[in-house]
């Protein structure tokens, strides 16, 4: 036989061997049994889960409707030319600090329960005296709060005014002059607009600063229907205000604190209709609850359900909330666990044929 007619070349034989070997290897791989890794083969599904504890205030986001009155103003009884002003629109006035200077004599902001409405002399008494003494004490001025102007109160006022830029020539020896102070409604309050113009005379109305409208009332617009029962409060910024069962803010000092916030001023100024603020509405005293998976609960009726501890009898619990695949429960007040029963683990798939009621 000639070389060109029947002989198979060496390269072809080698290629065929590679193909056969690859096919054999594939066959071997396909034939191998497929099973889970050894670590997983011995694992068993957990039928109980750990119960954790946490505080829950049942916090909700609500709108607080605001009942506002007329705009207010900070007024001075002193006449003359405005020579300096610390007022800035949208800024904050603080009790005990200078608002402006008139003929270079300072006018001090003063938050008192009753505005100072007269010059005070030794022997005068009344709510305005008590309010001034009380604010002096809050500001760190040593004074007896008794509602009576004595020599000690007179000297305390003089020292206070000297510390805040007055001179001896500005003060009288036997009188606390009303014109030294301008009343503001709270220890801190937001400025709406500045009325006093440096270099111009004080206006006939004596207005130095315009304030936002008085906040006369506030209430939650719509109370959530599925809330946990209990005393509630609203939180807005740094203000925590108790509300009654209708969602109404009940404390006048809380209203004053909300009304002094910059956010309140901005909301009232831009509102079209009844102004409102977003606030957090929550339990005043958070509940201590246990966290369980939703699958651990059965025979759910209204706000109660059954739960099965890892050991012991099924228990009736109150469901107080849920979020992100967690349910928050607590034992009914007065319910005691049986000896040998602990609610530190529960069955994730309980026997739903059993009853806890």
PDB file of N, CA and C in Angstrom, residues 54-147:
ATOM      1  N   UNK A  54     -36.649  44.660  73.898  1.00  0.00           N
ATOM      2  CA  UNK A  54     -36.353  46.024  73.506  1.00  0.00           C
ATOM      3  C   UNK A  54     -37.451  46.951  74.022  1.00  0.00           C
ATOM      4  N   UNK A  55     -37.164  48.242  73.998  1.00  0.00           N
ATOM      5  CA  UNK A  55     -38.170  49.243  74.360  1.00  0.00           C
ATOM      6  C   UNK A  55     -38.879  49.685  73.091  1.00  0.00           C
ATOM      7  N   UNK A  56     -40.181  49.856  73.170  1.00  0.00           N
ATOM      8  CA  UNK A  56     -40.963  50.270  72.009  1.00  0.00           C
ATOM      9  C   UNK A  56     -41.892  51.399  72.418  1.00  0.00           C
ATOM     10  N   UNK A  57     -41.753  52.562  71.758  1.00  0.00           N
ATOM     11  CA  UNK A  57     -42.588  53.721  72.061  1.00  0.00           C
ATOM     12  C   UNK A  57     -43.744  53.862  71.071  1.00  0.00           C
ATOM     13  N   UNK A  58     -43.911  52.889  70.176  1.00  0.00           N
ATOM     14  CA  UNK A  58     -44.989  52.939  69.164  1.00  0.00           C
ATOM     15  C   UNK A  58     -44.980  54.309  68.466  1.00  0.00           C
ATOM     16  N   UNK A  59     -43.832  54.670  67.961  1.00  0.00           N
ATOM     17  CA  UNK A  59     -43.654  56.008  67.372  1.00  0.00           C
ATOM     18  C   UNK A  59     -44.321  56.092  66.004  1.00  0.00           C
ATOM     19  N   UNK A  60     -45.060  57.183  65.780  1.00  0.00           N
ATOM     20  CA  UNK A  60     -45.721  57.439  64.501  1.00  0.00           C
ATOM     21  C   UNK A  60     -45.417  58.869  64.046  1.00  0.00           C
ATOM     22  N   UNK A  61     -45.378  59.069  62.741  1.00  0.00           N
ATOM     23  CA  UNK A  61     -45.234  60.416  62.197  1.00  0.00           C
ATOM     24  C   UNK A  61     -46.623  60.997  61.938  1.00  0.00           C
ATOM     25  N   UNK A  62     -46.872  62.178  62.463  1.00  0.00           N
ATOM     26  CA  UNK A  62     -48.188  62.812  62.358  1.00  0.00           C
ATOM     27  C   UNK A  62     -48.010  64.269  61.951  1.00  0.00           C
ATOM     28  N   UNK A  63     -49.114  64.908  61.603  1.00  0.00           N
ATOM     29  CA  UNK A  63     -49.144  66.340  61.344  1.00  0.00           C
ATOM     30  C   UNK A  63     -49.802  67.038  62.526  1.00  0.00           C
ATOM     31  N   UNK A  64     -49.154  68.075  62.994  1.00  0.00           N
ATOM     32  CA  UNK A  64     -49.642  68.846  64.127  1.00  0.00           C
ATOM     33  C   UNK A  64     -50.269  70.132  63.589  1.00  0.00           C
ATOM     34  N   UNK A  65     -51.605  70.225  63.669  1.00  0.00           N
ATOM     35  CA  UNK A  65     -52.307  71.424  63.213  1.00  0.00           C
ATOM     36  C   UNK A  65     -52.146  72.535  64.232  1.00  0.00           C
ATOM     37  N   UNK A  66     -51.867  73.741  63.767  1.00  0.00           N
ATOM     38  CA  UNK A  66     -51.538  74.864  64.643  1.00  0.00           C
ATOM     39  C   UNK A  66     -52.644  75.911  64.614  1.00  0.00           C
ATOM     40  N   UNK A  67     -53.064  76.322  65.797  1.00  0.00           N
ATOM     41  CA  UNK A  67     -54.050  77.396  65.934  1.00  0.00           C
ATOM     42  C   UNK A  67     -53.284  78.661  66.314  1.00  0.00           C
ATOM     43  N   UNK A  68     -53.209  79.606  65.401  1.00  0.00           N
ATOM     44  CA  UNK A  68     -52.386  80.792  65.620  1.00  0.00           C
ATOM     45  C   UNK A  68     -53.241  82.043  65.786  1.00  0.00           C
ATOM     46  N   UNK A  69     -52.672  83.008  66.497  1.00  0.00           N
ATOM     47  CA  UNK A  69     -53.330  84.292  66.683  1.00  0.00           C
ATOM     48  C   UNK A  69     -52.687  85.359  65.819  1.00  0.00           C
ATOM     49  N   UNK A  70     -52.728  86.595  66.312  1.00  0.00           N
ATOM     50  CA  UNK A  70     -52.169  87.710  65.563  1.00  0.00           C
ATOM     51  C   UNK A  70     -50.654  87.782  65.785  1.00  0.00           C
ATOM     52  N   UNK A  71     -49.915  88.363  64.837  1.00  0.00           N
ATOM     53  CA  UNK A  71     -48.474  88.563  65.053  1.00  0.00           C
ATOM     54  C   UNK A  71     -48.223  89.407  66.302  1.00  0.00           C
ATOM     55  N   UNK A  72     -47.074  89.197  66.924  1.00  0.00           N
ATOM     56  CA  UNK A  72     -46.714  89.920  68.142  1.00  0.00           C
ATOM     57  C   UNK A  72     -45.491  90.787  67.882  1.00  0.00           C
ATOM     58  N   UNK A  73     -45.200  91.657  68.840  1.00  0.00           N
ATOM     59  CA  UNK A  73     -44.070  92.574  68.665  1.00  0.00           C
ATOM     60  C   UNK A  73     -43.338  92.756  69.982  1.00  0.00           C
ATOM     61  N   UNK A  74     -42.048  93.073  69.888  1.00  0.00           N
ATOM     62  CA  UNK A  74     -41.246  93.455  71.034  1.00  0.00           C
ATOM     63  C   UNK A  74     -41.196  94.982  71.037  1.00  0.00           C
ATOM     64  N   UNK A  75     -41.669  95.570  72.128  1.00  0.00           N
ATOM     65  CA  UNK A  75     -41.913  97.017  72.162  1.00  0.00           C
ATOM     66  C   UNK A  75     -41.085  97.652  73.279  1.00  0.00           C
ATOM     67  N   UNK A  76     -40.591  98.830  73.021  1.00  0.00           N
ATOM     68  CA  UNK A  76     -39.903  99.608  74.049  1.00  0.00           C
ATOM     69  C   UNK A  76     -40.696 100.873  74.356  1.00  0.00           C
ATOM     70  N   UNK A  77     -40.575 101.354  75.593  1.00  0.00           N
ATOM     71  CA  UNK A  77     -41.196 102.632  75.971  1.00  0.00           C
ATOM     72  C   UNK A  77     -40.188 103.778  75.889  1.00  0.00           C
ATOM     73  N   UNK A  78     -38.967 103.449  75.479  1.00  0.00           N
ATOM     74  CA  UNK A  78     -37.918 104.471  75.416  1.00  0.00           C
ATOM     75  C   UNK A  78     -37.971 105.173  74.063  1.00  0.00           C
ATOM     76  N   UNK A  79     -37.937 106.478  74.066  1.00  0.00           N
ATOM     77  CA  UNK A  79     -37.916 107.274  72.841  1.00  0.00           C
ATOM     78  C   UNK A  79     -36.484 107.665  72.515  1.00  0.00           C
ATOM     79  N   UNK A  80     -36.212 107.915  71.243  1.00  0.00           N
ATOM     80  CA  UNK A  80     -34.885 108.344  70.829  1.00  0.00           C
ATOM     81  C   UNK A  80     -34.478 107.703  69.527  1.00  0.00           C
ATOM     82  N   UNK A  81     -33.210 107.790  69.230  1.00  0.00           N
ATOM     83  CA  UNK A  81     -32.651 107.265  67.980  1.00  0.00           C
ATOM     84  C   UNK A  81     -32.026 105.898  68.222  1.00  0.00           C
ATOM     85  N   UNK A  82     -32.285 104.979  67.307  1.00  0.00           N
ATOM     86  CA  UNK A  82     -31.692 103.639  67.400  1.00  0.00           C
ATOM     87  C   UNK A  82     -30.222 103.753  67.003  1.00  0.00           C
ATOM     88  N   UNK A  83     -29.343 103.481  67.942  1.00  0.00           N
ATOM     89  CA  UNK A  83     -27.908 103.595  67.669  1.00  0.00           C
ATOM     90  C   UNK A  83     -27.236 102.237  67.447  1.00  0.00           C
ATOM     91  N   UNK A  84     -27.917 101.119  67.777  1.00  0.00           N
ATOM     92  CA  UNK A  84     -27.382  99.774  67.533  1.00  0.00           C
ATOM     93  C   UNK A  84     -28.535  98.783  67.622  1.00  0.00           C
ATOM     94  N   UNK A  85     -28.396  97.660  66.928  1.00  0.00           N
ATOM     95  CA  UNK A  85     -29.419  96.612  66.981  1.00  0.00           C
ATOM     96  C   UNK A  85     -28.750  95.260  66.800  1.00  0.00           C
ATOM     97  N   UNK A  86     -29.158  94.304  67.597  1.00  0.00           N
ATOM     98  CA  UNK A  86     -28.651  92.931  67.467  1.00  0.00           C
ATOM     99  C   UNK A  86     -29.649  92.036  66.741  1.00  0.00           C
ATOM    100  N   UNK A  87     -30.717  92.618  66.216  1.00  0.00           N
ATOM    101  CA  UNK A  87     -31.791  91.853  65.571  1.00  0.00           C
ATOM    102  C   UNK A  87     -31.370  91.376  64.185  1.00  0.00           C
ATOM    103  N   UNK A  88     -31.707  90.119  63.869  1.00  0.00           N
ATOM    104  CA  UNK A  88     -31.547  89.576  62.522  1.00  0.00           C
ATOM    105  C   UNK A  88     -32.808  88.800  62.160  1.00  0.00           C
ATOM    106  N   UNK A  89     -33.319  89.030  60.966  1.00  0.00           N
ATOM    107  CA  UNK A  89     -34.523  88.324  60.523  1.00  0.00           C
ATOM    108  C   UNK A  89     -34.281  86.816  60.520  1.00  0.00           C
ATOM    109  N   UNK A  90     -35.176  86.081  61.167  1.00  0.00           N
ATOM    110  CA  UNK A  90     -35.012  84.637  61.288  1.00  0.00           C
ATOM    111  C   UNK A  90     -34.093  84.223  62.408  1.00  0.00           C
ATOM    112  N   UNK A  91     -33.481  85.209  63.090  1.00  0.00           N
ATOM    113  CA  UNK A  91     -32.598  84.896  64.211  1.00  0.00           C
ATOM    114  C   UNK A  91     -33.375  84.646  65.491  1.00  0.00           C
ATOM    115  N   UNK A  92     -32.669  84.602  66.589  1.00  0.00           N
ATOM    116  CA  UNK A  92     -33.277  84.284  67.886  1.00  0.00           C
ATOM    117  C   UNK A  92     -32.989  85.399  68.875  1.00  0.00           C
ATOM    118  N   UNK A  93     -34.030  85.822  69.607  1.00  0.00           N
ATOM    119  CA  UNK A  93     -33.867  86.728  70.736  1.00  0.00           C
ATOM    120  C   UNK A  93     -33.795  85.895  72.008  1.00  0.00           C
ATOM    121  N   UNK A  94     -32.878  86.248  72.895  1.00  0.00           N
ATOM    122  CA  UNK A  94     -32.730  85.518  74.150  1.00  0.00           C
ATOM    123  C   UNK A  94     -32.925  86.458  75.323  1.00  0.00           C
ATOM    124  N   UNK A  95     -33.688  85.964  76.289  1.00  0.00           N
ATOM    125  CA  UNK A  95     -33.924  86.756  77.485  1.00  0.00           C
ATOM    126  C   UNK A  95     -32.618  87.044  78.200  1.00  0.00           C
ATOM    127  N   UNK A  96     -32.469  88.296  78.671  1.00  0.00           N
ATOM    128  CA  UNK A  96     -31.272  88.684  79.392  1.00  0.00           C
ATOM    129  C   UNK A  96     -30.200  89.288  78.520  1.00  0.00           C
ATOM    130  N   UNK A  97     -30.432  89.373  77.200  1.00  0.00           N
ATOM    131  CA  UNK A  97     -29.451  89.945  76.290  1.00  0.00           C
ATOM    132  C   UNK A  97     -29.986  91.211  75.635  1.00  0.00           C
ATOM    133  N   UNK A  98     -29.075  92.020  75.159  1.00  0.00           N
ATOM    134  CA  UNK A  98     -29.431  93.298  74.550  1.00  0.00           C
ATOM    135  C   UNK A  98     -30.128  93.096  73.205  1.00  0.00           C
ATOM    136  N   UNK A  99     -31.229  93.840  73.005  1.00  0.00           N
ATOM    137  CA  UNK A  99     -31.923  93.832  71.718  1.00  0.00           C
ATOM    138  C   UNK A  99     -31.408  94.979  70.851  1.00  0.00           C
ATOM    139  N   UNK A 100     -31.333  96.159  71.448  1.00  0.00           N
ATOM    140  CA  UNK A 100     -30.942  97.355  70.701  1.00  0.00           C
ATOM    141  C   UNK A 100     -30.429  98.400  71.681  1.00  0.00           C
ATOM    142  N   UNK A 101     -29.858  99.464  71.114  1.00  0.00           N
ATOM    143  CA  UNK A 101     -29.484 100.633  71.910  1.00  0.00           C
ATOM    144  C   UNK A 101     -30.230 101.839  71.357  1.00  0.00           C
ATOM    145  N   UNK A 102     -30.795 102.602  72.278  1.00  0.00           N
ATOM    146  CA  UNK A 102     -31.500 103.837  71.908  1.00  0.00           C
ATOM    147  C   UNK A 102     -30.787 104.983  72.602  1.00  0.00           C
ATOM    148  N   UNK A 103     -30.300 105.902  71.797  1.00  0.00           N
ATOM    149  CA  UNK A 103     -29.426 106.971  72.315  1.00  0.00           C
ATOM    150  C   UNK A 103     -28.274 106.373  73.109  1.00  0.00           C
ATOM    151  N   UNK A 104     -27.782 105.233  72.619  1.00  0.00           N
ATOM    152  CA  UNK A 104     -26.643 104.502  73.175  1.00  0.00           C
ATOM    153  C   UNK A 104     -26.909 103.917  74.559  1.00  0.00           C
ATOM    154  N   UNK A 105     -28.178 103.781  74.938  1.00  0.00           N
ATOM    155  CA  UNK A 105     -28.539 103.125  76.198  1.00  0.00           C
ATOM    156  C   UNK A 105     -29.166 101.772  75.844  1.00  0.00           C
ATOM    157  N   UNK A 106     -28.691 100.651  76.420  1.00  0.00           N
ATOM    158  CA  UNK A 106     -29.197  99.336  76.016  1.00  0.00           C
ATOM    159  C   UNK A 106     -30.630  99.073  76.476  1.00  0.00           C
ATOM    160  N   UNK A 107     -31.349  98.316  75.630  1.00  0.00           N
ATOM    161  CA  UNK A 107     -32.665  97.774  75.967  1.00  0.00           C
ATOM    162  C   UNK A 107     -32.500  96.251  76.014  1.00  0.00           C
ATOM    163  N   UNK A 108     -32.850  95.660  77.168  1.00  0.00           N
ATOM    164  CA  UNK A 108     -32.599  94.240  77.406  1.00  0.00           C
ATOM    165  C   UNK A 108     -33.895  93.434  77.245  1.00  0.00           C
ATOM    166  N   UNK A 109     -33.815  92.337  76.473  1.00  0.00           N
ATOM    167  CA  UNK A 109     -34.952  91.414  76.365  1.00  0.00           C
ATOM    168  C   UNK A 109     -35.177  90.734  77.704  1.00  0.00           C
ATOM    169  N   UNK A 110     -36.448  90.615  78.104  1.00  0.00           N
ATOM    170  CA  UNK A 110     -36.746  89.990  79.398  1.00  0.00           C
ATOM    171  C   UNK A 110     -38.037  89.182  79.278  1.00  0.00           C
ATOM    172  N   UNK A 111     -37.924  87.865  79.480  1.00  0.00           N
ATOM    173  CA  UNK A 111     -39.086  86.971  79.414  1.00  0.00           C
ATOM    174  C   UNK A 111     -39.629  86.778  80.819  1.00  0.00           C
ATOM    175  N   UNK A 112     -40.785  87.354  81.092  1.00  0.00           N
ATOM    176  CA  UNK A 112     -41.413  87.226  82.412  1.00  0.00           C
ATOM    177  C   UNK A 112     -42.861  86.800  82.237  1.00  0.00           C
ATOM    178  N   UNK A 113     -43.404  86.151  83.275  1.00  0.00           N
ATOM    179  CA  UNK A 113     -44.789  85.703  83.194  1.00  0.00           C
ATOM    180  C   UNK A 113     -45.749  86.857  82.981  1.00  0.00           C
ATOM    181  N   UNK A 114     -45.518  87.964  83.656  1.00  0.00           N
ATOM    182  CA  UNK A 114     -46.296  89.189  83.477  1.00  0.00           C
ATOM    183  C   UNK A 114     -45.341  90.280  83.004  1.00  0.00           C
ATOM    184  N   UNK A 115     -45.607  90.919  81.876  1.00  0.00           N
ATOM    185  CA  UNK A 115     -44.694  91.969  81.410  1.00  0.00           C
ATOM    186  C   UNK A 115     -44.561  93.080  82.449  1.00  0.00           C
ATOM    187  N   UNK A 116     -43.371  93.659  82.493  1.00  0.00           N
ATOM    188  CA  UNK A 116     -43.146  94.804  83.364  1.00  0.00           C
ATOM    189  C   UNK A 116     -43.910  95.993  82.785  1.00  0.00           C
ATOM    190  N   UNK A 117     -44.891  96.527  83.527  1.00  0.00           N
ATOM    191  CA  UNK A 117     -45.767  97.568  82.984  1.00  0.00           C
ATOM    192  C   UNK A 117     -45.628  98.910  83.694  1.00  0.00           C
ATOM    193  N   UNK A 118     -44.604  99.036  84.567  1.00  0.00           N
ATOM    194  CA  UNK A 118     -44.434 100.264  85.338  1.00  0.00           C
ATOM    195  C   UNK A 118     -42.999 100.351  85.823  1.00  0.00           C
ATOM    196  N   UNK A 119     -42.583 101.556  86.206  1.00  0.00           N
ATOM    197  CA  UNK A 119     -41.331 101.700  86.933  1.00  0.00           C
ATOM    198  C   UNK A 119     -41.538 101.147  88.344  1.00  0.00           C
ATOM    199  N   UNK A 120     -40.517 100.468  88.857  1.00  0.00           N
ATOM    200  CA  UNK A 120     -40.642  99.836  90.173  1.00  0.00           C
ATOM    201  C   UNK A 120     -39.789 100.564  91.202  1.00  0.00           C
ATOM    202  N   UNK A 121     -40.384 100.805  92.351  1.00  0.00           N
ATOM    203  CA  UNK A 121     -39.680 101.431  93.470  1.00  0.00           C
ATOM    204  C   UNK A 121     -39.757 100.507  94.677  1.00  0.00           C
ATOM    205  N   UNK A 122     -38.926 100.762  95.663  1.00  0.00           N
ATOM    206  CA  UNK A 122     -38.918  99.956  96.878  1.00  0.00           C
ATOM    207  C   UNK A 122     -40.302  99.961  97.512  1.00  0.00           C
ATOM    208  N   UNK A 123     -40.782  98.765  97.838  1.00  0.00           N
ATOM    209  CA  UNK A 123     -42.105  98.603  98.422  1.00  0.00           C
ATOM    210  C   UNK A 123     -43.153  98.152  97.436  1.00  0.00           C
ATOM    211  N   UNK A 124     -42.896  98.311  96.119  1.00  0.00           N
ATOM    212  CA  UNK A 124     -43.868  97.829  95.129  1.00  0.00           C
ATOM    213  C   UNK A 124     -43.921  96.305  95.171  1.00  0.00           C
ATOM    214  N   UNK A 125     -45.087  95.783  94.899  1.00  0.00           N
ATOM    215  CA  UNK A 125     -45.269  94.339  94.876  1.00  0.00           C
ATOM    216  C   UNK A 125     -46.277  93.977  93.796  1.00  0.00           C
ATOM    217  N   UNK A 126     -46.245  92.724  93.350  1.00  0.00           N
ATOM    218  CA  UNK A 126     -47.192  92.280  92.335  1.00  0.00           C
ATOM    219  C   UNK A 126     -46.595  91.205  91.436  1.00  0.00           C
ATOM    220  N   UNK A 127     -47.412  90.743  90.482  1.00  0.00           N
ATOM    221  CA  UNK A 127     -46.977  89.677  89.576  1.00  0.00           C
ATOM    222  C   UNK A 127     -45.822  90.121  88.683  1.00  0.00           C
ATOM    223  N   UNK A 128     -45.808  91.404  88.300  1.00  0.00           N
ATOM    224  CA  UNK A 128     -44.714  91.871  87.457  1.00  0.00           C
ATOM    225  C   UNK A 128     -43.398  91.864  88.225  1.00  0.00           C
ATOM    226  N   UNK A 129     -43.449  92.203  89.515  1.00  0.00           N
ATOM    227  CA  UNK A 129     -42.246  92.136  90.357  1.00  0.00           C
ATOM    228  C   UNK A 129     -41.787  90.686  90.492  1.00  0.00           C
ATOM    229  N   UNK A 130     -42.728  89.795  90.785  1.00  0.00           N
ATOM    230  CA  UNK A 130     -42.403  88.373  90.937  1.00  0.00           C
ATOM    231  C   UNK A 130     -41.782  87.832  89.655  1.00  0.00           C
ATOM    232  N   UNK A 131     -42.359  88.187  88.505  1.00  0.00           N
ATOM    233  CA  UNK A 131     -41.833  87.698  87.229  1.00  0.00           C
ATOM    234  C   UNK A 131     -40.422  88.185  86.965  1.00  0.00           C
ATOM    235  N   UNK A 132     -40.154  89.460  87.279  1.00  0.00           N
ATOM    236  CA  UNK A 132     -38.811  89.997  87.071  1.00  0.00           C
ATOM    237  C   UNK A 132     -37.808  89.311  87.987  1.00  0.00           C
ATOM    238  N   UNK A 133     -38.169  89.126  89.254  1.00  0.00           N
ATOM    239  CA  UNK A 133     -37.270  88.441  90.185  1.00  0.00           C
ATOM    240  C   UNK A 133     -37.006  86.998  89.739  1.00  0.00           C
ATOM    241  N   UNK A 134     -38.049  86.337  89.286  1.00  0.00           N
ATOM    242  CA  UNK A 134     -37.917  84.940  88.869  1.00  0.00           C
ATOM    243  C   UNK A 134     -36.980  84.813  87.668  1.00  0.00           C
ATOM    244  N   UNK A 135     -37.079  85.760  86.727  1.00  0.00           N
ATOM    245  CA  UNK A 135     -36.201  85.701  85.559  1.00  0.00           C
ATOM    246  C   UNK A 135     -34.776  86.081  85.927  1.00  0.00           C
ATOM    247  N   UNK A 136     -34.603  87.045  86.825  1.00  0.00           N
ATOM    248  CA  UNK A 136     -33.268  87.347  87.326  1.00  0.00           C
ATOM    249  C   UNK A 136     -32.635  86.084  87.914  1.00  0.00           C
ATOM    250  N   UNK A 137     -33.384  85.359  88.732  1.00  0.00           N
ATOM    251  CA  UNK A 137     -32.866  84.140  89.363  1.00  0.00           C
ATOM    252  C   UNK A 137     -32.489  83.097  88.310  1.00  0.00           C
ATOM    253  N   UNK A 138     -33.331  82.943  87.282  1.00  0.00           N
ATOM    254  CA  UNK A 138     -33.020  81.976  86.222  1.00  0.00           C
ATOM    255  C   UNK A 138     -31.743  82.355  85.485  1.00  0.00           C
ATOM    256  N   UNK A 139     -31.503  83.647  85.360  1.00  0.00           N
ATOM    257  CA  UNK A 139     -30.312  84.132  84.666  1.00  0.00           C
ATOM    258  C   UNK A 139     -29.076  84.158  85.553  1.00  0.00           C
ATOM    259  N   UNK A 140     -29.219  83.719  86.810  1.00  0.00           N
ATOM    260  CA  UNK A 140     -28.071  83.624  87.698  1.00  0.00           C
ATOM    261  C   UNK A 140     -27.816  84.849  88.546  1.00  0.00           C
ATOM    262  N   UNK A 141     -28.797  85.759  88.610  1.00  0.00           N
ATOM    263  CA  UNK A 141     -28.647  86.953  89.440  1.00  0.00           C
ATOM    264  C   UNK A 141     -29.145  86.624  90.846  1.00  0.00           C
ATOM    265  N   UNK A 142     -28.333  86.771  91.872  1.00  0.00           N
ATOM    266  CA  UNK A 142     -28.791  86.463  93.237  1.00  0.00           C
ATOM    267  C   UNK A 142     -29.907  87.427  93.660  1.00  0.00           C
ATOM    268  N   UNK A 143     -31.087  86.888  93.924  1.00  0.00           N
ATOM    269  CA  UNK A 143     -32.223  87.712  94.323  1.00  0.00           C
ATOM    270  C   UNK A 143     -33.252  86.819  95.008  1.00  0.00           C
ATOM    271  N   UNK A 144     -33.981  87.385  95.958  1.00  0.00           N
ATOM    272  CA  UNK A 144     -35.076  86.660  96.615  1.00  0.00           C
ATOM    273  C   UNK A 144     -36.347  86.844  95.783  1.00  0.00           C
ATOM    274  N   UNK A 145     -36.986  85.713  95.455  1.00  0.00           N
ATOM    275  CA  UNK A 145     -38.209  85.767  94.653  1.00  0.00           C
ATOM    276  C   UNK A 145     -39.396  85.793  95.612  1.00  0.00           C
ATOM    277  N   UNK A 146     -39.854  87.009  95.965  1.00  0.00           N
ATOM    278  CA  UNK A 146     -40.971  87.147  96.899  1.00  0.00           C
ATOM    279  C   UNK A 146     -42.050  88.105  96.412  1.00  0.00           C
ATOM    280  N   UNK A 147     -41.867  88.670  95.206  1.00  0.00           N
ATOM    281  CA  UNK A 147     -42.882  89.575  94.668  1.00  0.00           C
ATOM    282  C   UNK A 147     -42.875  90.958  95.282  1.00  0.00           C
TER     283      UNK A 147
END
